[in-house]
Amino acid sequence: MKKILYTKFQNIEDIIADLMKNAAIRKAITRANLCKFWKKVAGEKFAQNSKPYSMMKGSIMVIACKTPTVAQELMLRKTQLLVKFKPYVESLDMKLTDLKFDAKKWVEEESEENN
């Protein structure tokens, strides 16, 4: 019986390098990284009651808010939030022109007890 050798495996570094050549994947990863900074930018109090939801055309980040009151509070602090975001945006070589706060986008995450 002839032995079959499987030698055409690709290592993980090559797979990731191939994925990173795709502009859409690169953009999605960069946006996801930017969203990770929300807690630092907004502060603990607001991070518990809001979270990044999506990015719109024109480099506008949509923030889902737990209540309309939270959305209003964040709206009043929008200029400060954009200034705080600036170093993170620049380090990721992105643009962030505006923030939009929307209480209708809020979805409670399932707790681990329900899983």
PDB file of C-alpha atoms in Angstrom:
ATOM      1  CA  MET A   1       0.000   0.000   0.000  1.00  0.00           C
ATOM      2  CA  LYS A   2       1.382   3.394  -0.997  1.00  0.00           C
ATOM      3  CA  LYS A   3       1.807   5.967   1.765  1.00  0.00           C
ATOM      4  CA  ILE A   4       0.111   9.305   1.153  1.00  0.00           C
ATOM      5  CA  LEU A   5       2.025  12.361   2.288  1.00  0.00           C
ATOM      6  CA  TYR A   6       0.152  15.543   3.049  1.00  0.00           C
ATOM      7  CA  THR A   7       2.750  18.206   2.535  1.00  0.00           C
ATOM      8  CA  LYS A   8       0.850  21.117   1.055  1.00  0.00           C
ATOM      9  CA  PHE A   9      -0.338  22.543   4.343  1.00  0.00           C
ATOM     10  CA  GLN A  10      -0.188  26.307   4.697  1.00  0.00           C
ATOM     11  CA  ASN A  11       1.088  27.709   7.949  1.00  0.00           C
ATOM     12  CA  ILE A  12      -1.115  30.146   9.859  1.00  0.00           C
ATOM     13  CA  GLU A  13       1.115  33.144   9.133  1.00  0.00           C
ATOM     14  CA  ASP A  14       0.626  32.664   5.390  1.00  0.00           C
ATOM     15  CA  ILE A  15      -3.141  32.322   5.813  1.00  0.00           C
ATOM     16  CA  ILE A  16      -3.337  35.533   7.852  1.00  0.00           C
ATOM     17  CA  ALA A  17      -1.104  37.349   5.357  1.00  0.00           C
ATOM     18  CA  ASP A  18      -3.435  36.284   2.538  1.00  0.00           C
ATOM     19  CA  LEU A  19      -6.486  37.458   4.496  1.00  0.00           C
ATOM     20  CA  MET A  20      -4.880  40.816   5.236  1.00  0.00           C
ATOM     21  CA  LYS A  21      -4.458  41.429   1.500  1.00  0.00           C
ATOM     22  CA  ASN A  22      -8.252  41.705   1.301  1.00  0.00           C
ATOM     23  CA  ALA A  23      -9.146  45.388   1.840  1.00  0.00           C
ATOM     24  CA  ALA A  24     -12.603  44.620   3.251  1.00  0.00           C
ATOM     25  CA  ILE A  25     -11.190  42.284   5.898  1.00  0.00           C
ATOM     26  CA  ARG A  26      -8.442  44.775   6.784  1.00  0.00           C
ATOM     27  CA  LYS A  27     -11.057  47.527   7.148  1.00  0.00           C
ATOM     28  CA  ALA A  28     -13.309  45.337   9.335  1.00  0.00           C
ATOM     29  CA  ILE A  29     -10.424  44.411  11.637  1.00  0.00           C
ATOM     30  CA  THR A  30      -9.362  48.038  11.964  1.00  0.00           C
ATOM     31  CA  ARG A  31     -12.915  49.119  12.795  1.00  0.00           C
ATOM     32  CA  ALA A  32     -13.246  46.324  15.346  1.00  0.00           C
ATOM     33  CA  ASN A  33     -10.010  47.488  16.981  1.00  0.00           C
ATOM     34  CA  LEU A  34     -11.324  51.042  17.151  1.00  0.00           C
ATOM     35  CA  CYS A  35     -14.475  49.825  18.909  1.00  0.00           C
ATOM     36  CA  LYS A  36     -12.341  48.221  21.614  1.00  0.00           C
ATOM     37  CA  PHE A  37     -11.278  51.695  22.735  1.00  0.00           C
ATOM     38  CA  TRP A  38     -14.836  52.858  23.494  1.00  0.00           C
ATOM     39  CA  LYS A  39     -14.549  52.033  27.198  1.00  0.00           C
ATOM     40  CA  LYS A  40     -11.398  54.162  27.531  1.00  0.00           C
ATOM     41  CA  VAL A  41     -12.906  57.037  25.561  1.00  0.00           C
ATOM     42  CA  ALA A  42     -16.382  57.085  27.133  1.00  0.00           C
ATOM     43  CA  GLY A  43     -15.417  56.130  30.666  1.00  0.00           C
ATOM     44  CA  GLU A  44     -16.748  53.292  32.801  1.00  0.00           C
ATOM     45  CA  LYS A  45     -20.149  54.859  33.534  1.00  0.00           C
ATOM     46  CA  PHE A  46     -21.048  55.412  29.893  1.00  0.00           C
ATOM     47  CA  ALA A  47     -19.370  52.215  28.654  1.00  0.00           C
ATOM     48  CA  GLN A  48     -21.815  50.198  30.761  1.00  0.00           C
ATOM     49  CA  ASN A  49     -24.768  51.936  29.121  1.00  0.00           C
ATOM     50  CA  SER A  50     -23.544  52.278  25.546  1.00  0.00           C
ATOM     51  CA  LYS A  51     -21.482  50.380  22.990  1.00  0.00           C
ATOM     52  CA  PRO A  52     -20.261  50.827  19.435  1.00  0.00           C
ATOM     53  CA  TYR A  53     -22.844  49.477  17.004  1.00  0.00           C
ATOM     54  CA  SER A  54     -21.551  50.124  13.483  1.00  0.00           C
ATOM     55  CA  MET A  55     -19.720  52.466  11.151  1.00  0.00           C
ATOM     56  CA  MET A  56     -21.584  54.453   8.516  1.00  0.00           C
ATOM     57  CA  LYS A  57     -20.371  56.036   5.307  1.00  0.00           C
ATOM     58  CA  GLY A  58     -18.450  59.199   5.950  1.00  0.00           C
ATOM     59  CA  SER A  59     -16.558  57.618   8.888  1.00  0.00           C
ATOM     60  CA  ILE A  60     -19.434  58.044  11.333  1.00  0.00           C
ATOM     61  CA  MET A  61     -19.517  55.675  14.299  1.00  0.00           C
ATOM     62  CA  VAL A  62     -22.969  54.679  15.546  1.00  0.00           C
ATOM     63  CA  ILE A  63     -23.164  54.133  19.285  1.00  0.00           C
ATOM     64  CA  ALA A  64     -26.040  52.076  20.692  1.00  0.00           C
ATOM     65  CA  CYS A  65     -27.313  53.567  23.955  1.00  0.00           C
ATOM     66  CA  LYS A  66     -29.321  51.846  26.679  1.00  0.00           C
ATOM     67  CA  THR A  67     -31.713  54.771  27.082  1.00  0.00           C
ATOM     68  CA  PRO A  68     -32.475  58.033  25.305  1.00  0.00           C
ATOM     69  CA  THR A  69     -31.082  59.838  28.356  1.00  0.00           C
ATOM     70  CA  VAL A  70     -27.695  58.177  27.862  1.00  0.00           C
ATOM     71  CA  ALA A  71     -27.811  59.090  24.169  1.00  0.00           C
ATOM     72  CA  GLN A  72     -28.524  62.738  25.081  1.00  0.00           C
ATOM     73  CA  GLU A  73     -25.721  62.849  27.660  1.00  0.00           C
ATOM     74  CA  LEU A  74     -23.254  61.432  25.147  1.00  0.00           C
ATOM     75  CA  MET A  75     -24.486  63.833  22.477  1.00  0.00           C
ATOM     76  CA  LEU A  76     -23.629  66.728  24.780  1.00  0.00           C
ATOM     77  CA  ARG A  77     -20.110  65.278  25.198  1.00  0.00           C
ATOM     78  CA  LYS A  78     -19.595  64.437  21.514  1.00  0.00           C
ATOM     79  CA  THR A  79     -16.813  66.983  20.910  1.00  0.00           C
ATOM     80  CA  GLN A  80     -14.892  65.739  23.949  1.00  0.00           C
ATOM     81  CA  LEU A  81     -15.352  62.113  22.849  1.00  0.00           C
ATOM     82  CA  LEU A  82     -14.044  62.852  19.360  1.00  0.00           C
ATOM     83  CA  VAL A  83     -10.971  64.530  20.862  1.00  0.00           C
ATOM     84  CA  LYS A  84     -10.363  61.513  23.111  1.00  0.00           C
ATOM     85  CA  PHE A  85     -10.784  59.162  20.145  1.00  0.00           C
ATOM     86  CA  LYS A  86      -8.251  61.102  18.030  1.00  0.00           C
ATOM     87  CA  PRO A  87      -5.034  59.322  19.190  1.00  0.00           C
ATOM     88  CA  TYR A  88      -6.622  55.895  18.685  1.00  0.00           C
ATOM     89  CA  VAL A  89      -7.979  56.823  15.262  1.00  0.00           C
ATOM     90  CA  GLU A  90      -4.599  58.169  14.167  1.00  0.00           C
ATOM     91  CA  SER A  91      -2.722  55.101  15.433  1.00  0.00           C
ATOM     92  CA  LEU A  92      -5.043  52.884  13.354  1.00  0.00           C
ATOM     93  CA  ASP A  93      -4.663  55.205  10.338  1.00  0.00           C
ATOM     94  CA  MET A  94      -8.428  55.757  10.157  1.00  0.00           C
ATOM     95  CA  LYS A  95     -10.902  58.597   9.957  1.00  0.00           C
ATOM     96  CA  LEU A  96     -13.646  59.302  12.442  1.00  0.00           C
ATOM     97  CA  THR A  97     -15.654  62.363  11.508  1.00  0.00           C
ATOM     98  CA  ASP A  98     -18.696  62.061  13.762  1.00  0.00           C
ATOM     99  CA  LEU A  99     -20.513  60.041  16.403  1.00  0.00           C
ATOM    100  CA  LYS A 100     -24.208  59.191  16.210  1.00  0.00           C
ATOM    101  CA  PHE A 101     -26.005  58.030  19.350  1.00  0.00           C
ATOM    102  CA  ASP A 102     -29.066  55.800  18.973  1.00  0.00           C
ATOM    103  CA  ALA A 103     -31.131  54.278  21.786  1.00  0.00           C
ATOM    104  CA  LYS A 104     -33.097  52.169  19.278  1.00  0.00           C
ATOM    105  CA  LYS A 105     -30.004  50.106  18.430  1.00  0.00           C
ATOM    106  CA  TRP A 106     -29.444  48.838  21.986  1.00  0.00           C
ATOM    107  CA  VAL A 107     -29.668  45.068  22.414  1.00  0.00           C
ATOM    108  CA  GLU A 108     -29.051  43.435  25.772  1.00  0.00           C
ATOM    109  CA  GLU A 109     -26.387  40.772  25.559  1.00  0.00           C
ATOM    110  CA  GLU A 110     -27.419  37.381  26.862  1.00  0.00           C
ATOM    111  CA  SER A 111     -25.828  36.526  30.152  1.00  0.00           C
ATOM    112  CA  GLU A 112     -23.698  33.418  30.351  1.00  0.00           C
ATOM    113  CA  GLU A 113     -26.283  31.819  32.671  1.00  0.00           C
ATOM    114  CA  ASN A 114     -28.722  31.605  29.738  1.00  0.00           C
ATOM    115  CA  ASN A 115     -26.211  29.744  27.536  1.00  0.00           C
TER     116      ASN A 115
END
